[in-house]
Coordinates of C-alpha atoms in Angstrom, one line a residue:
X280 CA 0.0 0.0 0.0
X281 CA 0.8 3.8 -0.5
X282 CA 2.7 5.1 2.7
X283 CA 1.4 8.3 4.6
X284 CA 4.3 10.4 2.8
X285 CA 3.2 9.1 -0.3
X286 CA -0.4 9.8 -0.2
X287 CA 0.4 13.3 0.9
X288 CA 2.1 14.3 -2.6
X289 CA -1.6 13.0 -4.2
X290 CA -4.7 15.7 -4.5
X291 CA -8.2 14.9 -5.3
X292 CA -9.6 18.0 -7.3
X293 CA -13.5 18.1 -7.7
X294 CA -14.6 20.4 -10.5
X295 CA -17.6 22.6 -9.7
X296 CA -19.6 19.9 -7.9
X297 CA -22.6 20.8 -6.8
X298 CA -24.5 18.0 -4.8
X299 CA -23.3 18.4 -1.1
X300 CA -24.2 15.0 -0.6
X301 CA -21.5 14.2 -3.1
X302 CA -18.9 15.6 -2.2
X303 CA -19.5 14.4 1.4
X304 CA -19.5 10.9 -0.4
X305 CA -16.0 12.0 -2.1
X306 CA -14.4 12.8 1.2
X307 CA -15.5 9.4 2.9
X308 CA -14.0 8.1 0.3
X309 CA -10.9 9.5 0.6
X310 CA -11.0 9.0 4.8
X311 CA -11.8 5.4 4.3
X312 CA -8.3 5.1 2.2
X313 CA -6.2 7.3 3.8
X314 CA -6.3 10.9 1.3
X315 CA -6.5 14.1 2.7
X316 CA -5.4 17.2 0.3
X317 CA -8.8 17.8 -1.2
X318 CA -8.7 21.0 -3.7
X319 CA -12.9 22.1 -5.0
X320 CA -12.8 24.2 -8.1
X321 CA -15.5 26.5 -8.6
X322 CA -17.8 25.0 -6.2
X323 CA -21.6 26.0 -6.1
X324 CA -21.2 28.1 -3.1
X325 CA -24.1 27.2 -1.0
X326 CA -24.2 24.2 -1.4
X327 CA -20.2 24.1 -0.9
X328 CA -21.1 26.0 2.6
X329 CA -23.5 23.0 3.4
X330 CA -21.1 20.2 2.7
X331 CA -18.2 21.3 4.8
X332 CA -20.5 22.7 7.8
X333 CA -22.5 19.3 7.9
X334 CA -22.6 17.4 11.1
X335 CA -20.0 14.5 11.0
X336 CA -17.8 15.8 7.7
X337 CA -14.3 15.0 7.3
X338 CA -12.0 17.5 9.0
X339 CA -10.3 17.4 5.3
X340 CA -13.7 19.0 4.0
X341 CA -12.9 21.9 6.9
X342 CA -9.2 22.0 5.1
X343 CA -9.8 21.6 1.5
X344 CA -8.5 24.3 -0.9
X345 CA -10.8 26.3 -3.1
X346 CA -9.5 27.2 -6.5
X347 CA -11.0 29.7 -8.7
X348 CA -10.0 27.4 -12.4
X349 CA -8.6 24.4 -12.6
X350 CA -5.0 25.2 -13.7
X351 CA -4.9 26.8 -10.4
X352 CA -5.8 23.9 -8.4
X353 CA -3.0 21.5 -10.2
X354 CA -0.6 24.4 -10.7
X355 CA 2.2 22.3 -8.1
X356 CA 1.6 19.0 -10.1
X357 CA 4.0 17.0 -12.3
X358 CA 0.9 14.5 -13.3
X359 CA -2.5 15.2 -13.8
X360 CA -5.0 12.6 -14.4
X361 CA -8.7 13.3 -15.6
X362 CA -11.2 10.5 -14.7
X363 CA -14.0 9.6 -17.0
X364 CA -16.0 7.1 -19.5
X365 CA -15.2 6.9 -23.0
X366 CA -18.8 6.3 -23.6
X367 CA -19.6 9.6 -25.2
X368 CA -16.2 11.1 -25.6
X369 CA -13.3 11.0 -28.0
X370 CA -10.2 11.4 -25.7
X371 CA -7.1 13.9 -27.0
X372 CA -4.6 12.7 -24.5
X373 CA -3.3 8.9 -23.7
X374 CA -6.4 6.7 -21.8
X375 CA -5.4 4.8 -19.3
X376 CA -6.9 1.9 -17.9
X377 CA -8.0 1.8 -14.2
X378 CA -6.0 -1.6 -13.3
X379 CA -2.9 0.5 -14.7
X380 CA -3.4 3.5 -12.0
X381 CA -1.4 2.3 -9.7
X382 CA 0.7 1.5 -11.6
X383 CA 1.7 5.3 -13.2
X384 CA 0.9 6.6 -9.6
X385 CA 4.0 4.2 -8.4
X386 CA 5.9 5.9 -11.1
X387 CA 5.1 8.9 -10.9
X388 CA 6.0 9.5 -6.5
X389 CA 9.5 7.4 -7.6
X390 CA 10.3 10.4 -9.5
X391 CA 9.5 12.8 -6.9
X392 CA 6.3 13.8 -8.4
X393 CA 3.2 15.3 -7.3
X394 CA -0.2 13.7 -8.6
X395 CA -3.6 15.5 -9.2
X396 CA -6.9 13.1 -10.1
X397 CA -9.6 15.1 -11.2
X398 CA -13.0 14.4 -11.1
X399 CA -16.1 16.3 -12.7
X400 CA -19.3 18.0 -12.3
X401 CA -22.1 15.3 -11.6
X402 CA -24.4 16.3 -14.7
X403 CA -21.4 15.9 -17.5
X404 CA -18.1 15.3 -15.9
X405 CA -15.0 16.8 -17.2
X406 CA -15.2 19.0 -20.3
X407 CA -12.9 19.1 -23.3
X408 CA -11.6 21.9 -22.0
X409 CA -10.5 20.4 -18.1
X410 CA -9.3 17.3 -19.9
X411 CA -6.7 20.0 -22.1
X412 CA -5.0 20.3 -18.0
X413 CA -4.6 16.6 -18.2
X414 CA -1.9 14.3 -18.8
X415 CA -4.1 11.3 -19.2
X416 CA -7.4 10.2 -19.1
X417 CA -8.1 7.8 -16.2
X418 CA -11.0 5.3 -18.0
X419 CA -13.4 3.6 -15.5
X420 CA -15.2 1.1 -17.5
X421 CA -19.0 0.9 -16.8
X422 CA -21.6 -0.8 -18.6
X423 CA -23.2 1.2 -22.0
X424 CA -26.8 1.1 -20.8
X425 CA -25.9 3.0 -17.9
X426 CA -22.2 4.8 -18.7
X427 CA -22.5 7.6 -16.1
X428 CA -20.9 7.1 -12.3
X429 CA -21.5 8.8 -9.3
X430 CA -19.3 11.1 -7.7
X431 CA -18.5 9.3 -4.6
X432 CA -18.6 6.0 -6.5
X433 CA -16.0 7.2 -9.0
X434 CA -13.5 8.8 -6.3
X435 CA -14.2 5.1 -4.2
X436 CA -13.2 3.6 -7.0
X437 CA -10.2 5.1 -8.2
X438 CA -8.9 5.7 -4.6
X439 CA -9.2 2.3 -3.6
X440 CA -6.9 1.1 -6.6
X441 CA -4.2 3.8 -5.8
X442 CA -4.1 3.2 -1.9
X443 CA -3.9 -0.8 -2.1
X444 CA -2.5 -1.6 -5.6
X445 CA 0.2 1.2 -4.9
X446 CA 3.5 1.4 -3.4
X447 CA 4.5 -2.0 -5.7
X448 CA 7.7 -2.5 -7.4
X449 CA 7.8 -0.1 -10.2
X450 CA 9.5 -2.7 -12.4
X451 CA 7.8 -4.7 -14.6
X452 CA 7.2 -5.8 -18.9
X453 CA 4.2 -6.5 -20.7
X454 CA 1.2 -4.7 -22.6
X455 CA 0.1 -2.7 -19.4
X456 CA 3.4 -1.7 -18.9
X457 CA 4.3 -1.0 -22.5
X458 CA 0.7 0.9 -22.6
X459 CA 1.7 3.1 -19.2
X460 CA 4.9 4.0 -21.1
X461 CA 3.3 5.2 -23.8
X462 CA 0.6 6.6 -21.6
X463 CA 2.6 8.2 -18.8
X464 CA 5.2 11.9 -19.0
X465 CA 7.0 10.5 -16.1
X466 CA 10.5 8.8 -18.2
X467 CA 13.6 6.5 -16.8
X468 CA 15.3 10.1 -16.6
X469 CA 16.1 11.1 -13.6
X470 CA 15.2 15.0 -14.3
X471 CA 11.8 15.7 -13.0
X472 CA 9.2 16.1 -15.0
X473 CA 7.9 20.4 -14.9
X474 CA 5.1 21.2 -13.0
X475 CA 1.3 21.9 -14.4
X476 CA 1.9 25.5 -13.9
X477 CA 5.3 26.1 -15.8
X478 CA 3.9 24.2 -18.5
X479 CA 0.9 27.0 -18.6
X480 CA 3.4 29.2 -18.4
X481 CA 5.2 28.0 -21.4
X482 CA 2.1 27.7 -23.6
X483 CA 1.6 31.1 -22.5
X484 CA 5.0 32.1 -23.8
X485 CA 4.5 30.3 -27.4
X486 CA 0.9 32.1 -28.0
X487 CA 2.9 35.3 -27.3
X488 CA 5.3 34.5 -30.1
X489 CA 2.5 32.9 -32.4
X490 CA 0.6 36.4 -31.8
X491 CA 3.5 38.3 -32.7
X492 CA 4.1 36.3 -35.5
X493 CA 0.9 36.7 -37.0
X494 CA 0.7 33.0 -36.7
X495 CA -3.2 32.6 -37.6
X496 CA -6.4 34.6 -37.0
X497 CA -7.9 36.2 -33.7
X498 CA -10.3 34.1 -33.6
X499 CA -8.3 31.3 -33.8
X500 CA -6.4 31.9 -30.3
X501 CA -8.5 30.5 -28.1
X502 CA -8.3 27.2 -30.0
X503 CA -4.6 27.3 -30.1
X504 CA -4.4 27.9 -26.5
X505 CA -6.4 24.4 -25.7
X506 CA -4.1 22.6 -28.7
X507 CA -0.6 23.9 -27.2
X508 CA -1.8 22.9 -23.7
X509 CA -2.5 19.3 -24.8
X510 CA 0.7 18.8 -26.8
X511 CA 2.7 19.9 -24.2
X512 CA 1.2 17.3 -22.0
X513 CA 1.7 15.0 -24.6
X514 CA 5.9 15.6 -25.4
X515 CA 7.4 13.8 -21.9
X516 CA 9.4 16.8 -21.4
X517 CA 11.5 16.8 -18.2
X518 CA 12.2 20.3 -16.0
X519 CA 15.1 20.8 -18.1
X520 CA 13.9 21.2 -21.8
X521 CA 10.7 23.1 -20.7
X522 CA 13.4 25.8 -19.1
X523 CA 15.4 25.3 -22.1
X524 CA 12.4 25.8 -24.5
X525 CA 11.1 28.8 -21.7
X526 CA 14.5 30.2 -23.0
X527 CA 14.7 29.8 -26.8
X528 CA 10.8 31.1 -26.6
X529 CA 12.1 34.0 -25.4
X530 CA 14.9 35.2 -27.4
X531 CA 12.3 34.7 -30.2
X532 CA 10.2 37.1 -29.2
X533 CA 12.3 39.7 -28.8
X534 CA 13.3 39.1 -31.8
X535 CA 9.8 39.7 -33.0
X536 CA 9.5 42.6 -31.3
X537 CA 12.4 44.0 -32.8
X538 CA 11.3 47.2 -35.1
X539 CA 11.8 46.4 -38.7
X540 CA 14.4 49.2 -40.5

């Protein structure tokens, strides 16, 4: 099993929920395995107010973080994992299965990582946009007459296979392996892997340059913004290149900037 230590460097991020029982579910949930850094983004305030003041709640609903966005909330963290059904959705990053969780988690905390799972709002779950913060998608198979999971289910679920599947050897060879390679940004390398915030920080940098550059329409920004956030995610770069890239980002816009003679 995961060791205290270990479970600290892990943060369950609920996206706008809004059903206090829920989220009094979610923080059973993570009591009953041993979690306790709970970050709410965008909660539905009243009913946010009514969770964490009900009678027998979690002290970690008393000392969970409130974000205003998402990329706040994972800002710190090296891995980001989006939780959800493929049932309706086509997914942009790698898919994970849920028996492989544990699995990238182990990899992940030997490389000195910190670990976000993200869960959405009850009526639709995670939006394309969310899933654009994500390194993977985390897929919890359900039946296709009824694809949808609740809250507190889904957190059970994928908490339970961290906490007791975790903390294994991180060795290992076969097609769940070869698929978490593929899958996973955390590499053999002993360089750690940037956080999600200096990777926002980067994408920020590179829609700078393509601005300046005249790179494509206005109204063609936003839709860059979510594609350079997902490839990113997607290249396995350590700490190193993304300061390396910060850097050669740089010099070319101020190159652009330069006034033509």
């Amino acid at each position: 099993m995961l060791t205290d230590s270990q479970r600290e460097r892990i943060v369950v991020v609920l996206v706008s929920p809004r059903n206090p029982l829920n989220i009094g579910a979610v923080a059973r949930a993570m009591a009953n395995f041993g979690f306790s850094r709970l970050s709410v983004v965008a909660p539905y305030e009243p009913h946010w107010r009514e969770a964490r003041s009900a009678v027998g709640a979690p002290q970690l609903l008393a000392n969970a973080h409130q974000a205003a966005s998402l990329s706040e909330a994972v800002r710190d963290c090296t891995l980001v994992m989006g939780t959800g059904t493929l049932t309706h959705r086509k997914a942009e990053q790698p898919v994970v299965r849920l028996n492989e969780l544990a699995s990238m988690v182990d990899r992940e905390l030997h490389s000195g990582g910190q670990i976000a799972v993200v869960f959405g709002p009850e009526k639709h779950g995670l939006t394309r946009e969310d899933l654009s913060y994500c390194h993977v998608l985390v897929e919890i198979p359900t039946d296709a007459q009824q694809p949808s999971m609740n809250l507190g289910q889904a957190a059970a679920v994928c908490l339970y296979e961290m906490a007791t599947r975790g903390g294994t050897s991180i060795a290992g060879s076969g097609t769940a392996e070869d698929r978490i390679d593929a899958a996973a940004k955390v590499s053999n390398s002993p360089k750690q892997a940037p956080t999600s915030g200096n990777l926002d920080i980067l994408a920020g940098l590179i829609e700078e340059v393509m601005v300046a550059a005249e790179y494509s329409p206005r109204m063609m920004q936003e839709a860059n913004r979510h594609d350079l956030r997902l490839i990113l995610r997607r290249m396995d770069l350590n700490a190193v290149d993304s300061r390396r890239a910060l850097g050669l980002f740089r010099r070319i816009l101020r190159r652009l900037h330069i006034p033509k003679s």
